mmCIF file of C-alpha atoms in Angstrom:
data_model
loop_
_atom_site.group_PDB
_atom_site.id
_atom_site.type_symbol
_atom_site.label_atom_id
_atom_site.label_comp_id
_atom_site.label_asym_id
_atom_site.label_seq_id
_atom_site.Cartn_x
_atom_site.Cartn_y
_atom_site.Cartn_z
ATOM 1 C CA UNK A 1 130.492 -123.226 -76.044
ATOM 2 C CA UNK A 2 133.306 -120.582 -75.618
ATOM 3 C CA UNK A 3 136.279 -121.508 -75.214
ATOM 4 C CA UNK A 4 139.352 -119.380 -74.196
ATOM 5 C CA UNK A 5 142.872 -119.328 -74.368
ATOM 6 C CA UNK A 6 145.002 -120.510 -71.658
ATOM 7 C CA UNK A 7 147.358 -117.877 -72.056
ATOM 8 C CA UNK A 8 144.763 -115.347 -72.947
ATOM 9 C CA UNK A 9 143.074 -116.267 -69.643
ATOM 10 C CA UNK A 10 146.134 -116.064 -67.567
ATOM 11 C CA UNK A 11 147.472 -112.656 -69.172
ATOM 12 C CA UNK A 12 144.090 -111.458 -67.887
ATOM 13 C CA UNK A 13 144.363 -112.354 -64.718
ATOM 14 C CA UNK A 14 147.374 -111.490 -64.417
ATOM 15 C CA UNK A 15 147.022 -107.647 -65.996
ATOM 16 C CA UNK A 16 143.766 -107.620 -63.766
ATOM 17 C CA UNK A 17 146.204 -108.318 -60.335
ATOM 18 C CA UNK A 18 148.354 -105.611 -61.695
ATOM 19 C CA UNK A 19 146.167 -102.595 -63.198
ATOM 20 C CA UNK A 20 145.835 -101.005 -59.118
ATOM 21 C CA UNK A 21 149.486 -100.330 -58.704
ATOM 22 C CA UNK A 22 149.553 -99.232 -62.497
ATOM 23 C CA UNK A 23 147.084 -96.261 -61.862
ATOM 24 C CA UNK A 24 147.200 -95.391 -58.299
ATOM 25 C CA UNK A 25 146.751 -91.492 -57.296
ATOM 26 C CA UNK A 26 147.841 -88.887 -59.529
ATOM 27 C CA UNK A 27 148.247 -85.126 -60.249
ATOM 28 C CA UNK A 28 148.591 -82.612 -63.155
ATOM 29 C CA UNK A 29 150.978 -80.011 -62.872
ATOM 30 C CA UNK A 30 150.922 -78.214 -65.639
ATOM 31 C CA UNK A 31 152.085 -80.813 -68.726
ATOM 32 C CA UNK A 32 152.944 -83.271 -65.992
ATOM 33 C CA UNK A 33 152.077 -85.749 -63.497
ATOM 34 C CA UNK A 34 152.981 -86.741 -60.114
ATOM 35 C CA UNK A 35 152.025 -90.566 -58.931
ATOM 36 C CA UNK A 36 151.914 -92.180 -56.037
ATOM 37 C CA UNK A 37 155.299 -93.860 -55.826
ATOM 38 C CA UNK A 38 157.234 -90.376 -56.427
ATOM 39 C CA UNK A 39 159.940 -88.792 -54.508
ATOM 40 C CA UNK A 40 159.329 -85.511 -52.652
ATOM 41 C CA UNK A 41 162.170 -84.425 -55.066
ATOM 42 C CA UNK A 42 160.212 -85.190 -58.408
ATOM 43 C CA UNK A 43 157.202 -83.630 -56.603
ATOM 44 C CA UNK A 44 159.167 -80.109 -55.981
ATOM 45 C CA UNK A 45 160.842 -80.534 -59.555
ATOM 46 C CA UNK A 46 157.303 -80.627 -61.362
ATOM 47 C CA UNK A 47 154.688 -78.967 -59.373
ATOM 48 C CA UNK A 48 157.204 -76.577 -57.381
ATOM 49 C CA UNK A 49 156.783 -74.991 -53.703
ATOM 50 C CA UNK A 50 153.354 -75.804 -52.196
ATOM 51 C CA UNK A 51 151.373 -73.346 -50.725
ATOM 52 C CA UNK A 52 151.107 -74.740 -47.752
ATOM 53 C CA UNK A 53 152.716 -77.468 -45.904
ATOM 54 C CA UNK A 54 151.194 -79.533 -42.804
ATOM 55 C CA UNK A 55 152.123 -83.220 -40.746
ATOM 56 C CA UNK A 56 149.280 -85.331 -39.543
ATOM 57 C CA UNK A 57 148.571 -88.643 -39.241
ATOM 58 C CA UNK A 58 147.165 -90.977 -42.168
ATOM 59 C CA UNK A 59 146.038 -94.905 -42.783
ATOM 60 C CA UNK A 60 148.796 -95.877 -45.060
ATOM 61 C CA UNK A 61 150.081 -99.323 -46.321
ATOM 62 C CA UNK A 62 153.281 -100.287 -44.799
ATOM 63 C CA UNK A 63 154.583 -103.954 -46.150
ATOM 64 C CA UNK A 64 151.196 -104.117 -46.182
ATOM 65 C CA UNK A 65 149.505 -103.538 -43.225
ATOM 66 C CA UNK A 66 147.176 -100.747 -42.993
ATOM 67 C CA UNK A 67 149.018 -98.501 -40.224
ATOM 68 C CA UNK A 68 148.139 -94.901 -38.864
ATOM 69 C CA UNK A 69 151.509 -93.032 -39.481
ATOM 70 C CA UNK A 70 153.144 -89.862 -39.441
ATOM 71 C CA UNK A 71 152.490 -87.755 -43.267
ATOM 72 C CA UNK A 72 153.558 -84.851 -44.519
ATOM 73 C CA UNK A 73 150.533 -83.295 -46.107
ATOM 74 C CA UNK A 74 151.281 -80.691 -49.260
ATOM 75 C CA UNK A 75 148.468 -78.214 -50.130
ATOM 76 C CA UNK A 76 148.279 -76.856 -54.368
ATOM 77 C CA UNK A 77 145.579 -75.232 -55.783
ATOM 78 C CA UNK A 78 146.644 -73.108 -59.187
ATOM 79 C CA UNK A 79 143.821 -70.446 -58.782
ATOM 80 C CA UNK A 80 140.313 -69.619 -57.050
ATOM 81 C CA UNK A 81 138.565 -71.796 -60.063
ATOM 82 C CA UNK A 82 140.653 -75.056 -59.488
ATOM 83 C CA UNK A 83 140.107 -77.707 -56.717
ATOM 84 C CA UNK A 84 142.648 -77.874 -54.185
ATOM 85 C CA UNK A 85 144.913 -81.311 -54.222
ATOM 86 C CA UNK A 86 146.426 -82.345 -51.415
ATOM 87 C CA UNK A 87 149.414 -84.180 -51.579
ATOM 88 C CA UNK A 88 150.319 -87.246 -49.002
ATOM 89 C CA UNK A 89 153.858 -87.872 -48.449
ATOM 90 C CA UNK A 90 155.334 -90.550 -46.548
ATOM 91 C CA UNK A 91 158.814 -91.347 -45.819
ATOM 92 C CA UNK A 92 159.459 -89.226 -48.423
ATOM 93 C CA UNK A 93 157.240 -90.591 -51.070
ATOM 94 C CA UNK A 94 154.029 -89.655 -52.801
ATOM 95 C CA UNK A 95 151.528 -91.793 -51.210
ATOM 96 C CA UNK A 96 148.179 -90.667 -51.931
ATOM 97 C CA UNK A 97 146.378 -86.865 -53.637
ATOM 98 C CA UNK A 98 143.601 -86.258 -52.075
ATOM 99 C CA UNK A 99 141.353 -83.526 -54.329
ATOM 100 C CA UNK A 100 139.953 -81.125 -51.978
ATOM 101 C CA UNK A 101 137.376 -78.190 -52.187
ATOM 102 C CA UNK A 102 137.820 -74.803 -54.456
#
């Protein structure tokens, strides 16, 4: 019969709860990433001026309710061989990458 930690068990359940919000989107710029969760700032600071820039409408969490809302969407693609990400901002924040077409 296995038996299993009680503190093992609950430091896995726990972890499990909490590995979404650890990875969320992402994108590599260069030697660094954005995440979901950064400013527009850190986004301009490590990837630099977008190629393009758009607003639309997106399903986004807000205090968690899935809401259609108002995004800034920011287009990069580094060359004619690399996919095109496309950066979701909301209310100043990184909310989603999409990864696009090449």
């Amino acid at each position: 019969m296995l038996k299993i930690n009680f503190v093992t068990f609950l430091a896995a359940i726990l972890l499990s709860a909490y590995i979404p919000h650890i990875h969320g989107d992402s994108f590599r710029c260069g030697r660094k990433l954005v995440h979901t969760g950064d400013t527009r700032a850190e986004l301009l600071r490590v990837c630099g001026e977008p190629i393009h820039k758009d607003r639309g409408r997106a399903e986004v969490d807000v205090d968690g309710i899935r809401k259609n809302v108002s995004v800034e969407r920011w287009h990069y693609k580094k060359n004619s061989r690399t996919l095109e990400h496309v950066v979701i901002l909301y209310r100043g924040s990184v909310e989603k990458v999409i990864v696009g077409n090449r």
